[in-house]
Short mmCIF file of C-alpha atoms in Angstrom, two decimals:
data_model
loop_
_atom_site.label_atom_id
_atom_site.label_comp_id
_atom_site.label_asym_id
_atom_site.label_seq_id
_atom_site.Cartn_x
_atom_site.Cartn_y
_atom_site.Cartn_z
CA UNK A 290 -6.40 6.16 -6.48
CA UNK A 291 -8.40 2.97 -7.84
CA UNK A 292 -11.42 4.92 -6.19
CA UNK A 293 -11.06 8.03 -8.31
CA UNK A 294 -10.79 5.90 -11.50
CA UNK A 295 -13.83 4.22 -10.55
CA UNK A 296 -15.54 7.42 -10.03
CA UNK A 297 -14.57 8.84 -13.45
CA UNK A 298 -15.71 5.68 -14.98
CA UNK A 299 -19.20 5.93 -13.80
CA UNK A 300 -21.49 3.12 -12.22
CA UNK A 301 -22.64 1.42 -15.39
CA UNK A 302 -19.13 0.82 -16.65
CA UNK A 303 -17.97 -0.50 -13.40
CA UNK A 304 -20.82 -2.74 -12.97
CA UNK A 305 -20.33 -4.38 -16.43
CA UNK A 306 -16.57 -4.66 -16.11
CA UNK A 307 -16.45 -5.63 -12.35
CA UNK A 308 -14.33 -8.86 -13.15
CA UNK A 309 -11.58 -7.07 -14.10
CA UNK A 310 -11.30 -5.82 -10.56
CA UNK A 311 -11.69 -9.26 -9.41
CA UNK A 312 -8.91 -10.32 -11.55
CA UNK A 313 -6.70 -7.30 -10.78
CA UNK A 314 -7.24 -7.82 -6.97
CA UNK A 315 -6.49 -11.40 -7.18
CA UNK A 316 -3.22 -10.91 -9.18
CA UNK A 317 -2.23 -8.26 -6.63
CA UNK A 318 -3.12 -10.89 -4.01
CA UNK A 319 -1.19 -13.57 -5.43
CA UNK A 320 2.13 -11.23 -6.13
CA UNK A 321 1.82 -9.79 -2.78
CA UNK A 322 1.84 -13.63 -1.43
CA UNK A 323 4.86 -14.61 -3.41
CA UNK A 324 7.00 -11.60 -2.67
CA UNK A 325 6.24 -11.94 1.19
CA UNK A 326 7.05 -15.91 1.02
CA UNK A 327 10.29 -15.01 -0.80
CA UNK A 328 11.42 -12.93 1.92
CA UNK A 329 11.64 -15.83 4.26
CA UNK A 330 12.91 -18.87 2.16
CA UNK A 331 16.54 -17.68 2.25
CA UNK A 332 17.02 -17.15 -1.55
CA UNK A 333 15.89 -13.78 -2.72
CA UNK A 334 14.34 -13.68 -6.30
CA UNK A 335 12.89 -10.22 -5.71
CA UNK A 336 14.99 -7.62 -7.85
CA UNK A 337 15.94 -5.40 -4.89
CA UNK A 338 18.77 -3.66 -6.42
CA UNK A 339 16.52 -2.79 -9.39
CA UNK A 340 13.90 -1.45 -7.02
CA UNK A 341 16.46 0.55 -5.45
CA UNK A 342 17.52 2.37 -8.32
CA UNK A 343 14.05 2.72 -9.79
CA UNK A 344 13.11 4.35 -6.58
CA UNK A 345 16.11 6.47 -6.59
CA UNK A 346 15.05 7.62 -10.12
CA UNK A 347 11.40 8.33 -8.94
CA UNK A 348 12.69 10.26 -6.14
CA UNK A 349 15.31 12.39 -8.18
CA UNK A 350 12.23 13.19 -10.64
CA UNK A 351 9.86 14.21 -7.54
CA UNK A 352 12.51 16.39 -6.32
CA UNK A 353 13.33 18.00 -9.39
CA UNK A 354 9.39 19.25 -10.15
CA UNK A 355 8.85 19.77 -6.38
CA UNK A 356 9.79 23.59 -6.87
CA UNK A 357 7.01 24.08 -9.40
CA UNK A 358 4.50 22.99 -7.15
CA UNK A 359 1.96 25.47 -5.68
CA UNK A 360 1.22 25.81 -1.89
CA UNK A 361 1.05 22.68 0.25
CA UNK A 362 1.62 20.69 -3.06
CA UNK A 363 5.36 21.62 -2.71
CA UNK A 364 5.90 20.62 0.68
CA UNK A 365 4.22 17.24 -0.16
CA UNK A 366 6.34 16.82 -3.20
CA UNK A 367 9.67 17.47 -1.06
CA UNK A 368 8.58 15.35 1.42
CA UNK A 369 7.76 12.53 -0.89
CA UNK A 370 10.67 12.70 -2.85
CA UNK A 371 12.91 13.22 0.24
CA UNK A 372 11.59 10.06 1.80
CA UNK A 373 11.73 7.87 -1.41
CA UNK A 374 15.58 9.08 -1.69
CA UNK A 375 16.51 8.49 1.72
CA UNK A 376 14.70 4.93 1.35
CA UNK A 377 16.63 4.24 -2.08
CA UNK A 378 19.81 4.99 -0.58
CA UNK A 379 19.20 2.45 2.29
CA UNK A 380 18.25 -0.03 0.01
CA UNK A 381 21.33 0.40 -2.20
CA UNK A 382 23.49 0.66 0.71
CA UNK A 383 22.95 -2.96 1.59
CA UNK A 384 24.31 -2.81 5.22
CA UNK A 385 22.94 -4.01 8.48
CA UNK A 386 22.12 -0.64 9.75
CA UNK A 387 20.15 0.23 6.69
CA UNK A 388 17.84 -3.01 7.43
CA UNK A 389 17.28 -1.80 10.90
CA UNK A 390 16.75 1.80 9.89
CA UNK A 391 14.29 0.76 6.80
CA UNK A 392 12.36 -1.45 9.48
CA UNK A 393 12.01 1.43 11.80
CA UNK A 394 11.03 3.77 8.60
CA UNK A 395 8.43 1.50 7.20
CA UNK A 396 7.17 0.06 10.25
CA UNK A 397 6.58 4.06 11.51
CA UNK A 398 4.72 4.69 8.23
CA UNK A 399 2.31 1.44 8.95
CA UNK A 400 1.99 2.57 12.52
CA UNK A 401 1.00 6.25 11.81
CA UNK A 402 -1.38 4.92 8.73
CA UNK A 403 -3.40 2.64 11.10
CA UNK A 404 -3.73 4.89 14.05
CA UNK A 405 -5.16 7.43 11.57
CA UNK A 406 -7.33 4.65 9.94
CA UNK A 407 -8.67 3.60 13.81
CA UNK A 408 -9.15 7.23 14.55
CA UNK A 409 -11.21 8.23 11.60
CA UNK A 410 -13.28 5.24 11.89
CA UNK A 411 -13.88 5.59 15.62
CA UNK A 412 -14.73 9.31 15.33
CA UNK A 413 -16.88 9.36 12.08
CA UNK A 414 -18.83 5.95 12.47
CA UNK A 415 -19.31 5.55 8.98
CA UNK A 416 -21.04 2.18 7.81
CA UNK A 417 -18.82 -0.76 8.43
CA UNK A 418 -16.37 1.33 10.65
CA UNK A 419 -15.66 -1.76 12.55
CA UNK A 420 -14.28 -3.38 9.63
CA UNK A 421 -12.04 -0.32 9.19
CA UNK A 422 -11.06 -0.25 12.84
CA UNK A 423 -9.95 -3.68 12.38
CA UNK A 424 -7.71 -2.88 9.30
CA UNK A 425 -6.23 -0.29 11.52
CA UNK A 426 -5.37 -2.73 14.22
CA UNK A 427 -3.81 -4.84 11.52
CA UNK A 428 -1.68 -2.23 10.40
CA UNK A 429 -0.61 -1.58 13.72
CA UNK A 430 0.13 -5.21 14.12
CA UNK A 431 2.24 -5.37 11.13
CA UNK A 432 4.14 -2.12 12.29
CA UNK A 433 5.04 -4.04 15.38
CA UNK A 434 6.06 -6.88 13.30
CA UNK A 435 8.38 -4.85 11.11
CA UNK A 436 9.88 -3.62 14.67
CA UNK A 437 10.65 -7.16 15.85
CA UNK A 438 13.37 -9.29 15.01
CA UNK A 439 11.82 -10.62 12.08
CA UNK A 440 12.55 -9.63 8.78
CA UNK A 441 15.80 -10.65 10.09
CA UNK A 442 18.10 -9.88 6.89
CA UNK A 443 18.86 -7.19 4.59
CA UNK A 444 16.45 -8.34 1.77
CA UNK A 445 13.53 -9.50 3.90
CA UNK A 446 12.39 -5.92 5.19
CA UNK A 447 11.61 -4.59 1.67
CA UNK A 448 10.10 -7.55 0.45
CA UNK A 449 8.08 -8.42 3.52
CA UNK A 450 6.80 -4.28 3.18
CA UNK A 451 6.11 -4.92 -0.51
CA UNK A 452 4.40 -8.15 0.01
CA UNK A 453 2.14 -7.24 2.68
CA UNK A 454 1.41 -4.05 0.81
CA UNK A 455 0.17 -5.53 -1.99
CA UNK A 456 -1.67 -8.17 -0.20
CA UNK A 457 -3.70 -5.76 1.49
CA UNK A 458 -4.26 -3.55 -1.93
CA UNK A 459 -5.47 -6.79 -3.45
CA UNK A 460 -7.98 -7.71 -0.56
CA UNK A 461 -9.35 -3.83 -0.53
CA UNK A 462 -9.89 -4.52 -4.44
CA UNK A 463 -11.64 -7.81 -4.08
CA UNK A 464 -13.82 -5.94 -1.50
CA UNK A 465 -14.79 -3.12 -4.00
CA UNK A 466 -15.21 -6.25 -7.11
CA UNK A 467 -17.73 -7.90 -4.75
CA UNK A 468 -19.60 -4.49 -4.18
CA UNK A 469 -19.40 -3.52 -7.63
CA UNK A 470 -21.09 -6.84 -8.78
CA UNK A 471 -23.85 -6.05 -6.51
CA UNK A 472 -24.26 -2.13 -7.77
CA UNK A 473 -28.10 -1.73 -9.02
CA UNK A 474 -29.55 0.53 -12.03
CA UNK A 475 -29.80 4.06 -10.76
CA UNK A 476 -27.21 3.96 -7.86
CA UNK A 477 -24.00 5.99 -7.68
CA UNK A 478 -20.27 4.52 -7.70
CA UNK A 479 -20.24 6.44 -4.11
CA UNK A 480 -21.81 3.36 -2.84
CA UNK A 481 -18.85 0.92 -3.40
CA UNK A 482 -16.93 3.24 -0.76
CA UNK A 483 -19.53 3.07 1.92
#
């Protein structure tokens, strides 16, 4: 999503305001780290119930507008709304089996994302494909972590997942910030994503 915004703003704007990307990436990284650590300290500060309720509202809204979609958009909206609805119910159920199901669902999501990222990096061989391949391996490693015995209690699964997701988003944003600082006059914003 951030790539689309940067493309719309243009290279000059991005170069002038690159520091905002750095601040945003650092904030995402720190918030993700705090949420991740919160999962393992035994006392949960992350508002899990509120997160479950907000996710439930999001899923109901998505499902209510899905029928107005066109073509494949309709299927994507139903899939997203149904997935979020299931995950929100599992969060709100607060049962031991919910934790196991959430670990499986969220772990599988990261496993598939990692496989797709590794496959696209291997096949396309774009510049920095090895880095993308490494990030795909890291996603698969995190998926295996989610399948293991650690997040052991109910609140840990969601906190670990959100924490890692925010940290990875922060790292990607910081990487874009470092590239944006080096944009030269006459270059395209597309150079940030190579």
